[in-house]
Amino acid sequence: MASTTEPSIADVLKSAVRDAQDLVREEIALAKAEARQAVSRVGSGIAMLAGAAIAGLVGLILLLTAISWAISEVFGLPAWAGFGITTVVMLVIAGVLAMVGKRRMNAARAAMPRTVDTMKENMEWMRARTS
């Protein structure tokens, strides 16, 4: 006759703990694999965006070169004059963008006075409560 003994409570608990540990290990392994996959996708996306930025910059340079040549041809100017006009226009655009950007940065810095004031009040209140 085969004797069938039921496992003790300790054996059942040990088995449950082992199963839980295995489950946690497998979940961690799955999370690591998913994280690697996500990082790989983000990395390839960043590489594509960098490639697009470089291609866009090259395209802009070629467009400005064509505009420079066109200016010199249409107005009967020497090539250096067409390039000079294009350069001056681009420098003006860069200057305007820099000024607008600087104004926005200054405005953003000054946009948080209430937060700074309330943080100071909170610090003073905490000092008063702790002393």
PDB file of C-alpha atoms in Angstrom:
ATOM      1  CA  MET A   1       0.000   0.000   0.000  1.00  0.00           C
ATOM      2  CA  ALA A   2       1.248   3.405  -0.881  1.00  0.00           C
ATOM      3  CA  SER A   3       1.164   5.772   1.971  1.00  0.00           C
ATOM      4  CA  THR A   4      -0.062   9.194   1.161  1.00  0.00           C
ATOM      5  CA  THR A   5       1.012  11.698   3.688  1.00  0.00           C
ATOM      6  CA  GLU A   6      -0.151  15.206   3.504  1.00  0.00           C
ATOM      7  CA  PRO A   7       2.546  17.859   3.530  1.00  0.00           C
ATOM      8  CA  SER A   8       3.003  19.690   6.773  1.00  0.00           C
ATOM      9  CA  ILE A   9       2.112  23.341   7.175  1.00  0.00           C
ATOM     10  CA  ALA A  10       5.812  24.210   7.213  1.00  0.00           C
ATOM     11  CA  ASP A  11       6.308  22.418   3.877  1.00  0.00           C
ATOM     12  CA  VAL A  12       3.342  24.245   2.362  1.00  0.00           C
ATOM     13  CA  LEU A  13       4.657  27.603   3.623  1.00  0.00           C
ATOM     14  CA  LYS A  14       8.151  26.873   2.286  1.00  0.00           C
ATOM     15  CA  SER A  15       6.691  25.952  -1.080  1.00  0.00           C
ATOM     16  CA  ALA A  16       4.559  29.109  -1.147  1.00  0.00           C
ATOM     17  CA  VAL A  17       7.581  31.278  -0.274  1.00  0.00           C
ATOM     18  CA  ARG A  18       9.660  29.561  -2.976  1.00  0.00           C
ATOM     19  CA  ASP A  19       6.900  30.080  -5.534  1.00  0.00           C
ATOM     20  CA  ALA A  20       6.584  33.750  -4.535  1.00  0.00           C
ATOM     21  CA  GLN A  21      10.346  34.234  -4.858  1.00  0.00           C
ATOM     22  CA  ASP A  22      10.327  32.605  -8.295  1.00  0.00           C
ATOM     23  CA  LEU A  23       7.432  34.802  -9.347  1.00  0.00           C
ATOM     24  CA  VAL A  24       9.217  37.958  -8.162  1.00  0.00           C
ATOM     25  CA  ARG A  25      12.427  36.930  -9.969  1.00  0.00           C
ATOM     26  CA  GLU A  26      10.511  36.310 -13.181  1.00  0.00           C
ATOM     27  CA  GLU A  27       8.694  39.654 -12.888  1.00  0.00           C
ATOM     28  CA  ILE A  28      12.019  41.429 -12.350  1.00  0.00           C
ATOM     29  CA  ALA A  29      13.504  39.663 -15.385  1.00  0.00           C
ATOM     30  CA  LEU A  30      10.478  40.687 -17.462  1.00  0.00           C
ATOM     31  CA  ALA A  31      10.749  44.298 -16.279  1.00  0.00           C
ATOM     32  CA  LYS A  32      14.459  44.358 -17.173  1.00  0.00           C
ATOM     33  CA  ALA A  33      13.764  42.972 -20.641  1.00  0.00           C
ATOM     34  CA  GLU A  34      10.993  45.511 -21.234  1.00  0.00           C
ATOM     35  CA  ALA A  35      13.221  48.346 -19.992  1.00  0.00           C
ATOM     36  CA  ARG A  36      16.025  47.281 -22.351  1.00  0.00           C
ATOM     37  CA  GLN A  37      13.552  47.208 -25.226  1.00  0.00           C
ATOM     38  CA  ALA A  38      12.187  50.668 -24.353  1.00  0.00           C
ATOM     39  CA  VAL A  39      15.697  52.124 -24.053  1.00  0.00           C
ATOM     40  CA  SER A  40      16.594  50.626 -27.423  1.00  0.00           C
ATOM     41  CA  ARG A  41      13.520  52.198 -29.047  1.00  0.00           C
ATOM     42  CA  VAL A  42      14.214  55.585 -27.455  1.00  0.00           C
ATOM     43  CA  GLY A  43      17.857  55.407 -28.514  1.00  0.00           C
ATOM     44  CA  SER A  44      16.976  54.668 -32.111  1.00  0.00           C
ATOM     45  CA  GLY A  45      14.401  57.481 -32.030  1.00  0.00           C
ATOM     46  CA  ILE A  46      17.028  59.922 -30.782  1.00  0.00           C
ATOM     47  CA  ALA A  47      19.404  58.772 -33.505  1.00  0.00           C
ATOM     48  CA  MET A  48      16.718  59.338 -36.133  1.00  0.00           C
ATOM     49  CA  LEU A  49      15.992  62.834 -34.787  1.00  0.00           C
ATOM     50  CA  ALA A  50      19.706  63.666 -34.817  1.00  0.00           C
ATOM     51  CA  GLY A  51      19.940  62.461 -38.399  1.00  0.00           C
ATOM     52  CA  ALA A  52      16.910  64.561 -39.322  1.00  0.00           C
ATOM     53  CA  ALA A  53      18.450  67.628 -37.678  1.00  0.00           C
ATOM     54  CA  ILE A  54      21.717  67.167 -39.575  1.00  0.00           C
ATOM     55  CA  ALA A  55      19.873  66.608 -42.875  1.00  0.00           C
ATOM     56  CA  GLY A  56      17.739  69.689 -42.203  1.00  0.00           C
ATOM     57  CA  LEU A  57      20.821  71.791 -41.487  1.00  0.00           C
ATOM     58  CA  VAL A  58      22.507  70.621 -44.684  1.00  0.00           C
ATOM     59  CA  GLY A  59      19.305  71.371 -46.601  1.00  0.00           C
ATOM     60  CA  LEU A  60      19.133  74.867 -45.089  1.00  0.00           C
ATOM     61  CA  ILE A  61      22.751  75.538 -46.035  1.00  0.00           C
ATOM     62  CA  LEU A  62      22.110  74.397 -49.602  1.00  0.00           C
ATOM     63  CA  LEU A  63      18.953  76.522 -49.797  1.00  0.00           C
ATOM     64  CA  LEU A  64      20.822  79.593 -48.568  1.00  0.00           C
ATOM     65  CA  THR A  65      23.568  78.905 -51.101  1.00  0.00           C
ATOM     66  CA  ALA A  66      20.991  78.741 -53.891  1.00  0.00           C
ATOM     67  CA  ILE A  67      19.356  81.962 -52.671  1.00  0.00           C
ATOM     68  CA  SER A  68      22.747  83.671 -52.589  1.00  0.00           C
ATOM     69  CA  TRP A  69      23.524  82.631 -56.173  1.00  0.00           C
ATOM     70  CA  ALA A  70      20.024  83.665 -57.280  1.00  0.00           C
ATOM     71  CA  ILE A  71      20.410  87.123 -55.735  1.00  0.00           C
ATOM     72  CA  SER A  72      23.707  87.648 -57.522  1.00  0.00           C
ATOM     73  CA  GLU A  73      22.266  86.433 -60.856  1.00  0.00           C
ATOM     74  CA  VAL A  74      18.934  88.312 -60.708  1.00  0.00           C
ATOM     75  CA  PHE A  75      20.426  91.635 -59.693  1.00  0.00           C
ATOM     76  CA  GLY A  76      23.599  91.289 -61.776  1.00  0.00           C
ATOM     77  CA  LEU A  77      25.817  91.415 -58.705  1.00  0.00           C
ATOM     78  CA  PRO A  78      29.062  89.556 -58.087  1.00  0.00           C
ATOM     79  CA  ALA A  79      28.682  86.244 -56.255  1.00  0.00           C
ATOM     80  CA  TRP A  80      30.268  87.638 -53.076  1.00  0.00           C
ATOM     81  CA  ALA A  81      27.544  90.314 -52.908  1.00  0.00           C
ATOM     82  CA  GLY A  82      24.754  87.732 -53.105  1.00  0.00           C
ATOM     83  CA  PHE A  83      26.382  85.738 -50.330  1.00  0.00           C
ATOM     84  CA  GLY A  84      26.952  88.911 -48.321  1.00  0.00           C
ATOM     85  CA  ILE A  85      23.287  89.912 -48.572  1.00  0.00           C
ATOM     86  CA  THR A  86      22.169  86.432 -47.503  1.00  0.00           C
ATOM     87  CA  THR A  87      24.628  86.475 -44.611  1.00  0.00           C
ATOM     88  CA  VAL A  88      23.415  89.870 -43.372  1.00  0.00           C
ATOM     89  CA  VAL A  89      19.773  88.732 -43.552  1.00  0.00           C
ATOM     90  CA  MET A  90      20.588  85.557 -41.582  1.00  0.00           C
ATOM     91  CA  LEU A  91      22.531  87.549 -38.966  1.00  0.00           C
ATOM     92  CA  VAL A  92      19.570  89.921 -38.533  1.00  0.00           C
ATOM     93  CA  ILE A  93      17.230  86.932 -38.105  1.00  0.00           C
ATOM     94  CA  ALA A  94      19.635  85.400 -35.572  1.00  0.00           C
ATOM     95  CA  GLY A  95      19.832  88.672 -33.644  1.00  0.00           C
ATOM     96  CA  VAL A  96      16.044  89.050 -33.488  1.00  0.00           C
ATOM     97  CA  LEU A  97      15.634  85.455 -32.343  1.00  0.00           C
ATOM     98  CA  ALA A  98      18.329  85.946 -29.686  1.00  0.00           C
ATOM     99  CA  MET A  99      16.645  89.093 -28.339  1.00  0.00           C
ATOM    100  CA  VAL A 100      13.211  87.456 -28.224  1.00  0.00           C
ATOM    101  CA  GLY A 101      14.687  84.382 -26.555  1.00  0.00           C
ATOM    102  CA  LYS A 102      16.508  86.486 -23.974  1.00  0.00           C
ATOM    103  CA  ARG A 103      13.308  88.403 -23.151  1.00  0.00           C
ATOM    104  CA  ARG A 104      11.412  85.165 -22.690  1.00  0.00           C
ATOM    105  CA  MET A 105      14.134  83.749 -20.456  1.00  0.00           C
ATOM    106  CA  ASN A 106      14.087  86.881 -18.305  1.00  0.00           C
ATOM    107  CA  ALA A 107      10.293  86.737 -18.141  1.00  0.00           C
ATOM    108  CA  ALA A 108      10.432  83.100 -17.094  1.00  0.00           C
ATOM    109  CA  ARG A 109      12.868  83.918 -14.300  1.00  0.00           C
ATOM    110  CA  ALA A 110      10.597  86.634 -12.976  1.00  0.00           C
ATOM    111  CA  ALA A 111       7.479  84.467 -13.331  1.00  0.00           C
ATOM    112  CA  MET A 112       7.822  82.749  -9.959  1.00  0.00           C
ATOM    113  CA  PRO A 113       7.887  85.529  -7.346  1.00  0.00           C
ATOM    114  CA  ARG A 114       4.866  84.178  -5.464  1.00  0.00           C
ATOM    115  CA  THR A 115       6.414  80.736  -5.244  1.00  0.00           C
ATOM    116  CA  VAL A 116       9.647  82.192  -3.886  1.00  0.00           C
ATOM    117  CA  ASP A 117       7.717  84.312  -1.383  1.00  0.00           C
ATOM    118  CA  THR A 118       5.615  81.404  -0.149  1.00  0.00           C
ATOM    119  CA  MET A 119       8.699  79.206   0.154  1.00  0.00           C
ATOM    120  CA  LYS A 120      10.349  81.896   2.316  1.00  0.00           C
ATOM    121  CA  GLU A 121       7.214  82.151   4.454  1.00  0.00           C
ATOM    122  CA  ASN A 122       7.116  78.370   4.852  1.00  0.00           C
ATOM    123  CA  MET A 123      10.762  78.287   5.918  1.00  0.00           C
ATOM    124  CA  GLU A 124      10.177  81.035   8.486  1.00  0.00           C
ATOM    125  CA  TRP A 125       7.084  79.253   9.810  1.00  0.00           C
ATOM    126  CA  MET A 126       9.019  75.952  10.127  1.00  0.00           C
ATOM    127  CA  ARG A 127      11.885  77.732  11.950  1.00  0.00           C
ATOM    128  CA  ALA A 128       9.419  79.323  14.352  1.00  0.00           C
ATOM    129  CA  ARG A 129       7.744  75.949  15.034  1.00  0.00           C
ATOM    130  CA  THR A 130      11.034  74.154  15.693  1.00  0.00           C
ATOM    131  CA  SER A 131      12.581  76.754  17.986  1.00  0.00           C
TER     132      SER A 131
END
